[in-house]
mmCIF file of N, CA and C in Angstrom:
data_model
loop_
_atom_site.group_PDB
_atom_site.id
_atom_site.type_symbol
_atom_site.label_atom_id
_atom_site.label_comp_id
_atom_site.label_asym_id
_atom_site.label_seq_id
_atom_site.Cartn_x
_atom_site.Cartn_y
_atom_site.Cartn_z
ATOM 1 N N UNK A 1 0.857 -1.184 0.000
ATOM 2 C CA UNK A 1 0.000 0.000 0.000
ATOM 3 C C UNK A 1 0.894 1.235 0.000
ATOM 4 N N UNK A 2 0.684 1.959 -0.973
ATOM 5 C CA UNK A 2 1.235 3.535 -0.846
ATOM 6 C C UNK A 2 0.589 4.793 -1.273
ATOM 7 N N UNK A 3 0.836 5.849 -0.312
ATOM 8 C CA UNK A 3 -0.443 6.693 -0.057
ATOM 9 C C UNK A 3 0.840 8.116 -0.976
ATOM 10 N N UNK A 4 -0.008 8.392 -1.484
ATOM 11 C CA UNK A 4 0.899 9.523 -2.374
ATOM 12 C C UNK A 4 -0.225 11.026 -1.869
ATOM 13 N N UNK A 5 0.600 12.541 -1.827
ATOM 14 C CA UNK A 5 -0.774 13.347 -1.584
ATOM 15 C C UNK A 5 0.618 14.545 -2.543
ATOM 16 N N UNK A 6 0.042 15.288 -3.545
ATOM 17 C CA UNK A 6 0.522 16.609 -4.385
ATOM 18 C C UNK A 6 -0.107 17.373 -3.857
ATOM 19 N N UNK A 7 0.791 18.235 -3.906
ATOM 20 C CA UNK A 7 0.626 20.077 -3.422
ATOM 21 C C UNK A 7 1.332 21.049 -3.905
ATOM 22 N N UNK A 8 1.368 22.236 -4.343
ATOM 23 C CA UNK A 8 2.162 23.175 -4.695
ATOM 24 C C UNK A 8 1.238 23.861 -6.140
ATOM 25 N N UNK A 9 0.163 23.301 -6.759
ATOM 26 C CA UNK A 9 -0.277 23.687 -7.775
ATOM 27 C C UNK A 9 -0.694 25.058 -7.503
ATOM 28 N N UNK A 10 -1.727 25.813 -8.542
ATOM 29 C CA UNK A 10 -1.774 27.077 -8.139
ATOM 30 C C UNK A 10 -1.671 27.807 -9.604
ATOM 31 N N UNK A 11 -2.069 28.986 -9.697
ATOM 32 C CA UNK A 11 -2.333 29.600 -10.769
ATOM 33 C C UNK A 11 -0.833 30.406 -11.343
ATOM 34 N N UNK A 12 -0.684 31.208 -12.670
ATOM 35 C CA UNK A 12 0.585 31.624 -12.814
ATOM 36 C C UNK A 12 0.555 32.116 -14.019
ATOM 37 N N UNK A 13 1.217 33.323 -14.224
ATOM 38 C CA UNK A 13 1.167 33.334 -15.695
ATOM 39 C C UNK A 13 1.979 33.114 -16.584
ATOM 40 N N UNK A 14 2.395 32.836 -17.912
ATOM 41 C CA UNK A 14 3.128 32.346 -18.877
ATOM 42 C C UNK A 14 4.350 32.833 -18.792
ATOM 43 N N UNK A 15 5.492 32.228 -18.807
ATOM 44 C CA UNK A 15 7.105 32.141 -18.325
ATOM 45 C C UNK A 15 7.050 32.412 -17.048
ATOM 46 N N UNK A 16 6.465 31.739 -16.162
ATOM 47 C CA UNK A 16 6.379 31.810 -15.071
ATOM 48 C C UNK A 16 6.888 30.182 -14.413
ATOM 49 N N UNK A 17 7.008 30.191 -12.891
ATOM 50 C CA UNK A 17 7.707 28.873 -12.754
ATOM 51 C C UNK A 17 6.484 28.145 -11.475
ATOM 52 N N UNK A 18 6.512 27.328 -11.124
ATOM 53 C CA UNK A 18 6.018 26.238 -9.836
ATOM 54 C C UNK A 18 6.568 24.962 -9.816
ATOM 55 N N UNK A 19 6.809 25.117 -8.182
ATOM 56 C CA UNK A 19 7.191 23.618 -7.960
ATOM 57 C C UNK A 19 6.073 22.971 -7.179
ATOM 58 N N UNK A 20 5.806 21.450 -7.607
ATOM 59 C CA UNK A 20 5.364 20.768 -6.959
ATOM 60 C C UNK A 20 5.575 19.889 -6.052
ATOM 61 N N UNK A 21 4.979 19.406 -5.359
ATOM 62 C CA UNK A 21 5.515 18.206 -4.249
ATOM 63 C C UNK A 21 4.422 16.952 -4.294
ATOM 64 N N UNK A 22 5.174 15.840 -4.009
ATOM 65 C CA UNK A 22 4.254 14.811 -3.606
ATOM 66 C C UNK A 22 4.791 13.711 -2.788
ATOM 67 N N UNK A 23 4.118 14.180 -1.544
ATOM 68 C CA UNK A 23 4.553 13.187 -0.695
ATOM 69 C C UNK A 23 4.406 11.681 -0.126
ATOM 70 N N UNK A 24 5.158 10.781 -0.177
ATOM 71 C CA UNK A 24 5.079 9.527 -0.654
ATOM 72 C C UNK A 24 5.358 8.547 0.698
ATOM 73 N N UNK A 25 4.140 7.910 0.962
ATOM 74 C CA UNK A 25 3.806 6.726 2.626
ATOM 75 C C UNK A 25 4.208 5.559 1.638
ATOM 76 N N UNK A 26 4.659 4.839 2.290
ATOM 77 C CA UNK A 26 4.633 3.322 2.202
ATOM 78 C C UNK A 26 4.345 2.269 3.435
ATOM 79 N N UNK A 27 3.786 1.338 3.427
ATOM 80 C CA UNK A 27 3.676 0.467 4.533
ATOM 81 C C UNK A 27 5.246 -0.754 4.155
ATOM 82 N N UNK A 28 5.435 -0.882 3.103
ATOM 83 C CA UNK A 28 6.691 -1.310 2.718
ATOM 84 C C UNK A 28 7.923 -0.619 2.556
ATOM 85 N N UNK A 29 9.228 -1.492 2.269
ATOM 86 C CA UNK A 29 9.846 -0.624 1.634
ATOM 87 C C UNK A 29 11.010 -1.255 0.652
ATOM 88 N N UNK A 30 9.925 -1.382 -0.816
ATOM 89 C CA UNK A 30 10.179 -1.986 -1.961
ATOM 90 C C UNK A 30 11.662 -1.593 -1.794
ATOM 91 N N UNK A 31 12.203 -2.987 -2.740
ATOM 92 C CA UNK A 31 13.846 -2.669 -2.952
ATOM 93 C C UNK A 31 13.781 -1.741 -4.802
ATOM 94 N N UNK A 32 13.080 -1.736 -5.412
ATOM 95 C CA UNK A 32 12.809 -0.924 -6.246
ATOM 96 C C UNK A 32 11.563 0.161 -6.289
ATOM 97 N N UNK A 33 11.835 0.877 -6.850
ATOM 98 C CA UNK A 33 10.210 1.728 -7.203
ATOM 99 C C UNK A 33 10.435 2.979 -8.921
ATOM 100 N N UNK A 34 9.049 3.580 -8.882
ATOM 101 C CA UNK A 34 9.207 4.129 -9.756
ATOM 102 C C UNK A 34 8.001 5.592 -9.402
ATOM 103 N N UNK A 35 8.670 6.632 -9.350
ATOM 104 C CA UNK A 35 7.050 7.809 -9.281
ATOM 105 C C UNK A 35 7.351 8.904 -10.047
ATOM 106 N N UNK A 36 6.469 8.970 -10.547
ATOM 107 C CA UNK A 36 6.122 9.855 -11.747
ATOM 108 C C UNK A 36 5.189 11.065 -11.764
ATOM 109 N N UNK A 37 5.540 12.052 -12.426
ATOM 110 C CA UNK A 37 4.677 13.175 -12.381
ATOM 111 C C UNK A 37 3.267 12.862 -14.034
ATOM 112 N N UNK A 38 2.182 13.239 -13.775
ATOM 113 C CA UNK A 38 1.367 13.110 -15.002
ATOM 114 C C UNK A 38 0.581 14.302 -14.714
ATOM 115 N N UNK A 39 0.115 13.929 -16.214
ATOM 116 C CA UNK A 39 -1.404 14.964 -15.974
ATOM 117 C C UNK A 39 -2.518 15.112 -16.916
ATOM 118 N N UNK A 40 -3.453 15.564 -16.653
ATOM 119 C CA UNK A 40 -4.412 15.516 -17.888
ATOM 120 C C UNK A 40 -5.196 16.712 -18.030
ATOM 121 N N UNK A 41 -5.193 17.654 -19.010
ATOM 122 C CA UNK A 41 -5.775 18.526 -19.411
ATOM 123 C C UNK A 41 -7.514 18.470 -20.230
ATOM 124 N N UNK A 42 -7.994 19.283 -19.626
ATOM 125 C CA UNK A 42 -9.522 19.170 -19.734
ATOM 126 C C UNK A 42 -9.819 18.777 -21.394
ATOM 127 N N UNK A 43 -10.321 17.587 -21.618
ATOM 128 C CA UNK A 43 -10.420 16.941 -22.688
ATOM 129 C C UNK A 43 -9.278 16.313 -23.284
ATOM 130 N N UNK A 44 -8.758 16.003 -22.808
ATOM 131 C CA UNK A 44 -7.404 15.029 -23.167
ATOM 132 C C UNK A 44 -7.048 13.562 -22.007
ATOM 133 N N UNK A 45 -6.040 13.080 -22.379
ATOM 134 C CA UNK A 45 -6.235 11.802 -21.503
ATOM 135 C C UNK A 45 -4.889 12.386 -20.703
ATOM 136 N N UNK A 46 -4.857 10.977 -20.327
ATOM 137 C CA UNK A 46 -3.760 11.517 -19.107
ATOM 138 C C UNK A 46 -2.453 11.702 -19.428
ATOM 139 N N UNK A 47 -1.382 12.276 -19.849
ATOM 140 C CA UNK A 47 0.311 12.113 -20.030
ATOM 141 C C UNK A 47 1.268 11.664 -18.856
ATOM 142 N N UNK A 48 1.963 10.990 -19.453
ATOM 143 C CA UNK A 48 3.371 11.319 -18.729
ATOM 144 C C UNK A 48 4.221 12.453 -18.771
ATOM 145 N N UNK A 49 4.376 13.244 -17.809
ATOM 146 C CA UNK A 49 5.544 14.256 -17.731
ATOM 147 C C UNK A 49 6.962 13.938 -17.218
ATOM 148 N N UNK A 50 6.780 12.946 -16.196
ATOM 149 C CA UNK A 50 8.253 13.160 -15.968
ATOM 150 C C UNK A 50 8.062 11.789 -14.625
ATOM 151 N N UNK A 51 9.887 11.311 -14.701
ATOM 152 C CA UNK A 51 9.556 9.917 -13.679
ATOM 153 C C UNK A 51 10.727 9.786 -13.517
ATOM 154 N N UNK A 52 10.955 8.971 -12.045
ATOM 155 C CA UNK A 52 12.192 9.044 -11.576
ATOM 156 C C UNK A 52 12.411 7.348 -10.444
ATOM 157 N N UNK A 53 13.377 7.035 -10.974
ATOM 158 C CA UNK A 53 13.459 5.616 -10.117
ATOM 159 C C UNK A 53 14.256 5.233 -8.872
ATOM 160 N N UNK A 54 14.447 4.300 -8.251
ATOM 161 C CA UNK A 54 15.080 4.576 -7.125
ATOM 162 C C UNK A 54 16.866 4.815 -7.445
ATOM 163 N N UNK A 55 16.952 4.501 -9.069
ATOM 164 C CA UNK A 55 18.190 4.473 -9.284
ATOM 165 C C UNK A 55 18.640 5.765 -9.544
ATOM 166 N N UNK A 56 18.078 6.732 -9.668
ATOM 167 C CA UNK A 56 18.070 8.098 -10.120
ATOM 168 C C UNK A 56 17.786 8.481 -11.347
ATOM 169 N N UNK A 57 17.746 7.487 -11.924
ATOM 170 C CA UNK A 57 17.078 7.449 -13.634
ATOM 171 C C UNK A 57 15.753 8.299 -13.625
ATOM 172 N N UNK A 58 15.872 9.358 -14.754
ATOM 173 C CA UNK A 58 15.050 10.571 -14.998
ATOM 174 C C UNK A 58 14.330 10.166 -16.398
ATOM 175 N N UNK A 59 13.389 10.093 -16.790
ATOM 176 C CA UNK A 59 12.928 10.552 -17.741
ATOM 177 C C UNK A 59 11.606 11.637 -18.210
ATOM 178 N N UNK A 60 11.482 11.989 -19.440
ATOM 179 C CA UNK A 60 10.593 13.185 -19.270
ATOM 180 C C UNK A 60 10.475 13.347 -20.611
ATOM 181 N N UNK A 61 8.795 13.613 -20.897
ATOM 182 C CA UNK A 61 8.605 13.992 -22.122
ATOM 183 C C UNK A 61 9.032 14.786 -23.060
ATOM 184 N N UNK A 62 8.978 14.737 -24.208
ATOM 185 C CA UNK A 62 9.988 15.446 -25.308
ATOM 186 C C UNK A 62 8.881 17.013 -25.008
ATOM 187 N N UNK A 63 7.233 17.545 -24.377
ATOM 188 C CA UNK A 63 6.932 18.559 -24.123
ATOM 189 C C UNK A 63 7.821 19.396 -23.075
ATOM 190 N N UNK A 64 8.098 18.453 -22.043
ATOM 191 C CA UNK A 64 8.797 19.182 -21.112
ATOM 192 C C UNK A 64 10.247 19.401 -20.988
ATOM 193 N N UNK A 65 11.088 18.550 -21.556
ATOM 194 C CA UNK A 65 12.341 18.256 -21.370
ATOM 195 C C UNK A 65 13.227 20.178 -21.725
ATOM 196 N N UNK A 66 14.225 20.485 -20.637
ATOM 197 C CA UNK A 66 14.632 21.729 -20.768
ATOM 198 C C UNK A 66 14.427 22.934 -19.630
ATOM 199 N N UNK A 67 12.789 22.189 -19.133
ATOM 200 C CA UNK A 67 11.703 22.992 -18.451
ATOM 201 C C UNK A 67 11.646 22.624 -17.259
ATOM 202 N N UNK A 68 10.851 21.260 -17.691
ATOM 203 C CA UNK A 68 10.736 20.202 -15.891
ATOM 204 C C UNK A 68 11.798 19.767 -15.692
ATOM 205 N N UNK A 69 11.984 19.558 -14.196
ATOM 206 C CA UNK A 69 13.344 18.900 -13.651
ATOM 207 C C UNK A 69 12.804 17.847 -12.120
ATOM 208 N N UNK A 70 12.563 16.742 -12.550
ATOM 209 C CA UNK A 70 11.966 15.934 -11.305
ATOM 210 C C UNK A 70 13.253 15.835 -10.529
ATOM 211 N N UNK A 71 12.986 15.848 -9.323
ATOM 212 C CA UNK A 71 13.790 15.164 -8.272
ATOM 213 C C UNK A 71 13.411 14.404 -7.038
ATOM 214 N N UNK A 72 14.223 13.968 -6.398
ATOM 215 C CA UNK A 72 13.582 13.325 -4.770
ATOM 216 C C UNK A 72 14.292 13.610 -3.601
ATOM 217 N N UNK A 73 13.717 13.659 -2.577
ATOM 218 C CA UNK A 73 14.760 14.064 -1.381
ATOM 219 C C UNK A 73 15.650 12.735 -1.223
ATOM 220 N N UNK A 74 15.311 11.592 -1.183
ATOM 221 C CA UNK A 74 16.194 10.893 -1.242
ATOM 222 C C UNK A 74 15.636 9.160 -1.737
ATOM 223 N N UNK A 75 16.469 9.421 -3.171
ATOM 224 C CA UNK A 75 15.997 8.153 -4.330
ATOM 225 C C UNK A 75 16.291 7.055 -4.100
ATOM 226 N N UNK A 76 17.060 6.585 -3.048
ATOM 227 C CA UNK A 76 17.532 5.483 -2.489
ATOM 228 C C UNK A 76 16.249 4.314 -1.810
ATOM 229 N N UNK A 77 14.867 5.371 -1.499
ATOM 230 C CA UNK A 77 13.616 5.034 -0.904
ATOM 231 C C UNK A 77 12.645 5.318 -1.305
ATOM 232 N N UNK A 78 11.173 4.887 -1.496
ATOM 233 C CA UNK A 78 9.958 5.301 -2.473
ATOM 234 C C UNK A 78 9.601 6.478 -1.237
ATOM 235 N N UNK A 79 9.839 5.793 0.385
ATOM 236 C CA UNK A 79 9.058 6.672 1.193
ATOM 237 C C UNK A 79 10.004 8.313 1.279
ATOM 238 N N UNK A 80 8.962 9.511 1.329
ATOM 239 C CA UNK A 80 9.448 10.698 0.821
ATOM 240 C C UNK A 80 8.582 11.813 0.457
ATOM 241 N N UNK A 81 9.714 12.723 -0.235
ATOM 242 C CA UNK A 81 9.198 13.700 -1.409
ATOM 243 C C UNK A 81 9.745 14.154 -2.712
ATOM 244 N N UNK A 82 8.816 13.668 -3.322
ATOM 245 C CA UNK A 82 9.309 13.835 -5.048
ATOM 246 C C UNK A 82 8.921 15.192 -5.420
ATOM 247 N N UNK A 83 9.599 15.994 -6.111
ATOM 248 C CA UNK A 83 9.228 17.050 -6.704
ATOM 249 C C UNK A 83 9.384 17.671 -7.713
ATOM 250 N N UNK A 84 8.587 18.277 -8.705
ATOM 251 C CA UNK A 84 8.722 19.153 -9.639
ATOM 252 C C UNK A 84 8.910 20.172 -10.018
ATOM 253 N N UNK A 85 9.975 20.760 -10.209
ATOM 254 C CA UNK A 85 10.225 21.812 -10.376
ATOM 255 C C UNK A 85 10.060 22.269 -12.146
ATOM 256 N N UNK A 86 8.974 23.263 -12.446
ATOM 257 C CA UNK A 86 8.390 23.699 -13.918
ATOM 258 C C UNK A 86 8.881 25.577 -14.110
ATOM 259 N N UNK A 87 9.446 25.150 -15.325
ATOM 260 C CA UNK A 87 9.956 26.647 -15.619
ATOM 261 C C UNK A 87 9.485 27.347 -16.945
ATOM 262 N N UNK A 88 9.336 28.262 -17.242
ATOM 263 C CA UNK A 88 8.780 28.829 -18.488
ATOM 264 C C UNK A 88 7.161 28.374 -18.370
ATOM 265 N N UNK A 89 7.209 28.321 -17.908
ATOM 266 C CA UNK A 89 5.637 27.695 -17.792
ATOM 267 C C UNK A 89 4.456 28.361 -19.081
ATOM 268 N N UNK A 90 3.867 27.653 -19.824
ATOM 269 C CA UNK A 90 2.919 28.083 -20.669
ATOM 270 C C UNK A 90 2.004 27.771 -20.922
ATOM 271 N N UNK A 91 0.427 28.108 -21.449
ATOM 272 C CA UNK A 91 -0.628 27.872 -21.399
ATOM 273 C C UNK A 91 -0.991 26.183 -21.984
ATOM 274 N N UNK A 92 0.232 25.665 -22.675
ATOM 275 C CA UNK A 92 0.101 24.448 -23.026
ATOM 276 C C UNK A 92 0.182 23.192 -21.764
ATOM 277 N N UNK A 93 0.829 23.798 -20.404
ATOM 278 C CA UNK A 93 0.742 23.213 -18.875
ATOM 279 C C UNK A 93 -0.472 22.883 -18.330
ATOM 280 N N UNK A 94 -1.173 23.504 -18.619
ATOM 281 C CA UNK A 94 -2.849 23.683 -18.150
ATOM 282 C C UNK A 94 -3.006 22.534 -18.145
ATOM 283 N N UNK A 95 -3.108 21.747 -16.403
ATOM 284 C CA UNK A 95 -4.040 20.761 -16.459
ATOM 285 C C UNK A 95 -4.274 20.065 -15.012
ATOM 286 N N UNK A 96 -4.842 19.274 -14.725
ATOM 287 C CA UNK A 96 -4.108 18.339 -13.381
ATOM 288 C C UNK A 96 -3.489 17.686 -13.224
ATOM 289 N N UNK A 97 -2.488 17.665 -12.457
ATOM 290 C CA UNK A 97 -1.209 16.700 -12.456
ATOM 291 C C UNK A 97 -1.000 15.983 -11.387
ATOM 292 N N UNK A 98 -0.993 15.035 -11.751
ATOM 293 C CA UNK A 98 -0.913 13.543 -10.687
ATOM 294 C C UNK A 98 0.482 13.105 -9.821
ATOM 295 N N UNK A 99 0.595 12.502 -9.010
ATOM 296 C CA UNK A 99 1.684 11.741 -8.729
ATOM 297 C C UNK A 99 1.186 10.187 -9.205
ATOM 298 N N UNK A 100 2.019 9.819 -9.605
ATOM 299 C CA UNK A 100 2.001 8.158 -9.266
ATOM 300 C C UNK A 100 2.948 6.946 -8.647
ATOM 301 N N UNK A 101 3.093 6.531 -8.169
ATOM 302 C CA UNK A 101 3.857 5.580 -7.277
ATOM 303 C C UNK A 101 3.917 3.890 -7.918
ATOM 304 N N UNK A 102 4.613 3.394 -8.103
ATOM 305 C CA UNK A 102 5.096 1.995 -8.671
ATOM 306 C C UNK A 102 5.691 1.293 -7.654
ATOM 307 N N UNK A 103 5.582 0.488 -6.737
ATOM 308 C CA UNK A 103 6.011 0.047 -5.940
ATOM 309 C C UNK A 103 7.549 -1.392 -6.742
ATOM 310 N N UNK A 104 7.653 -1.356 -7.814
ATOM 311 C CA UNK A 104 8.349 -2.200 -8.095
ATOM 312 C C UNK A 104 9.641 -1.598 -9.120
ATOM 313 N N UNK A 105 10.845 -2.586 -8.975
ATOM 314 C CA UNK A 105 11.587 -1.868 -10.502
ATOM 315 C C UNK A 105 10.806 -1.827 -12.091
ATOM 316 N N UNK A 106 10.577 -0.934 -12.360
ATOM 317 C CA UNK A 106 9.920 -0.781 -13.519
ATOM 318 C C UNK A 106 10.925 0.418 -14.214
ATOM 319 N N UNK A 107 10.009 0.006 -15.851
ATOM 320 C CA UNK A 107 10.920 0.977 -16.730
ATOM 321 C C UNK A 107 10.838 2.044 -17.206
ATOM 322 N N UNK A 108 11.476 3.330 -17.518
ATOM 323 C CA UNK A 108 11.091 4.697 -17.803
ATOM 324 C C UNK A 108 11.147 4.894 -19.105
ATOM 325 N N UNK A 109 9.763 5.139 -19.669
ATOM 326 C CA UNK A 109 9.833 6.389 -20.469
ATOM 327 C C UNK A 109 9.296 7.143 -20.955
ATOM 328 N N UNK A 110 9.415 7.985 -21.531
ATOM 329 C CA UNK A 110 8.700 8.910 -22.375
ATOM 330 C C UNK A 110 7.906 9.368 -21.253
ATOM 331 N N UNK A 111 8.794 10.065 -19.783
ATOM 332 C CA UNK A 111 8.704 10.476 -18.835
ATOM 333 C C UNK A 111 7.338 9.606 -17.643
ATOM 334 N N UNK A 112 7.004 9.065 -17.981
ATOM 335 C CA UNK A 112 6.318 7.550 -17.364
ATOM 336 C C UNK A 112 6.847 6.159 -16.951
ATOM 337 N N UNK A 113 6.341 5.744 -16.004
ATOM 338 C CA UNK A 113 6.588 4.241 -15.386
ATOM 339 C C UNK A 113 5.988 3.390 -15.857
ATOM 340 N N UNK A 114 6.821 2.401 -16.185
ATOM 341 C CA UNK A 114 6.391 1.163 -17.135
ATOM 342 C C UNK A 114 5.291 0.549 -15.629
ATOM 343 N N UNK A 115 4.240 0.483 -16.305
ATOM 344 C CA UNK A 115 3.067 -0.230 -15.069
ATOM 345 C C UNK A 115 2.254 0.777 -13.953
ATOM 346 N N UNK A 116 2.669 1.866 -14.784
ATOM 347 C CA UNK A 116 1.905 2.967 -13.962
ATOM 348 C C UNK A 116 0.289 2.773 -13.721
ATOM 349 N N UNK A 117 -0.344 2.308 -14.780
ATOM 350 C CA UNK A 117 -2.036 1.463 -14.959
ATOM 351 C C UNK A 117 -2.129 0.904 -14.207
ATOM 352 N N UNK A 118 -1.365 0.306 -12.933
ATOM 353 C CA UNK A 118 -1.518 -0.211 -11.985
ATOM 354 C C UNK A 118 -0.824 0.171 -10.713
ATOM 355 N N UNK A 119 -0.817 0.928 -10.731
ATOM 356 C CA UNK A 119 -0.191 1.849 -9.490
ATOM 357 C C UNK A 119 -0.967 2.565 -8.263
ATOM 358 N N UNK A 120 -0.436 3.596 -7.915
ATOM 359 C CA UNK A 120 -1.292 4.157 -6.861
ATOM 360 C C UNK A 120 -0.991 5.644 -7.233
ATOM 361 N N UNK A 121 -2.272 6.477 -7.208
ATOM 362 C CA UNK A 121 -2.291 7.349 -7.562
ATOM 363 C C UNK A 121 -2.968 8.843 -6.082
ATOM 364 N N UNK A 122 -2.299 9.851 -6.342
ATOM 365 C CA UNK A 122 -3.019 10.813 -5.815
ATOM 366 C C UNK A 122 -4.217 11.477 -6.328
ATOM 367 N N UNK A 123 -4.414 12.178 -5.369
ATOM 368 C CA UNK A 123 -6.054 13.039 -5.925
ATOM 369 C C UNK A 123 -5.393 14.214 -6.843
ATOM 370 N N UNK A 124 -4.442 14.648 -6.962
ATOM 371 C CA UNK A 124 -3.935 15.757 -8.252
ATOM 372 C C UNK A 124 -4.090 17.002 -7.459
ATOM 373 N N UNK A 125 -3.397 17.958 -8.518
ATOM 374 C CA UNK A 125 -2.938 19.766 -8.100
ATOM 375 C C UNK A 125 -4.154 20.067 -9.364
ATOM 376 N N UNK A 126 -3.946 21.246 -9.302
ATOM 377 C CA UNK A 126 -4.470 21.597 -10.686
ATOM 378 C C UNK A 126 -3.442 23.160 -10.562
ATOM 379 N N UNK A 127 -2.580 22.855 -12.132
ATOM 380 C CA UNK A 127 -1.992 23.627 -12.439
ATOM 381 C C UNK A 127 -2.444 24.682 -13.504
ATOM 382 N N UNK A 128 -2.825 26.005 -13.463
ATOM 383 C CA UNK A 128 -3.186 26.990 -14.407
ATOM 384 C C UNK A 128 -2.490 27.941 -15.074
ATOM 385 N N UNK A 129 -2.362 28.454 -16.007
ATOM 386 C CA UNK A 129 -1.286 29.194 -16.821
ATOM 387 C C UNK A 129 -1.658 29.824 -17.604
ATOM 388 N N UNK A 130 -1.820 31.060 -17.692
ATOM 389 C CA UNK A 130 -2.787 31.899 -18.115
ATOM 390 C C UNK A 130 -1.392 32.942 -19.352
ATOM 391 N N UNK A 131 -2.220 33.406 -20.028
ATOM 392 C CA UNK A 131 -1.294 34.384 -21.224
ATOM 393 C C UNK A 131 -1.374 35.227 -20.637
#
């Protein structure tokens, strides 16, 4: 079981920056993991933005890459805080953005966790970005 909760969302206007947080319970403490930032904008499905493993392995969509910069307080453990740090920020950001948690070694990409469809998810930020 792992309880994930995001915070830091919030309104902003274009080239503007926010960081997010999501803080990460475990009742275990997997010898691998995988948590990832997503999100889904009103009428669209959900993306991967960005994901990070216990090995320090980063990946991140070809939208964000330059911009977002995931990190963790300490990647050695799922239990924590993962965070996002978003720069230039632009009206194409607009959306809610998830944490997700993988309790196992899984694989990164295209800023997502291989098996994220089965993961554990938070209730989301909602990030806004106005012109």
């Amino acid at each position: 079981q792992v309880v994930v909760v995001e915070s830091g969302g919030g309104s902003v206007q274009a080239g503007g920056s926010l960081r997010l947080s999501c803080s990460a319970a475990s009742k275990s403490t997997p010898s691998g993991y995988c948590l990832g930032w997503y999100r889904q904008a009103p009428g669209k499905e959900r993306e991967g933005v960005a994901a990070l493993d216990s090995t320090g392995l980063t990946s991140y969509a070809d939208s964000v890459k330059g911009r977002f910069t995931i990190s963790k307080d300490n990647p050695a453990i799922l239990e924590g805080t993962l965070y996002l740090q978003m720069n230039r920020l632009s009206v194409e950001d607009t959306a809610i953005y998830y944490c997700g948690a993988v309790p196992w070694a899984s694989t990164l990409w295209q800023g997502k966790c291989g098996g994220h469809e089965y993961g554990y998810w938070g209730q989301g930020t909602q990030v806004t970005v106005s012109s």
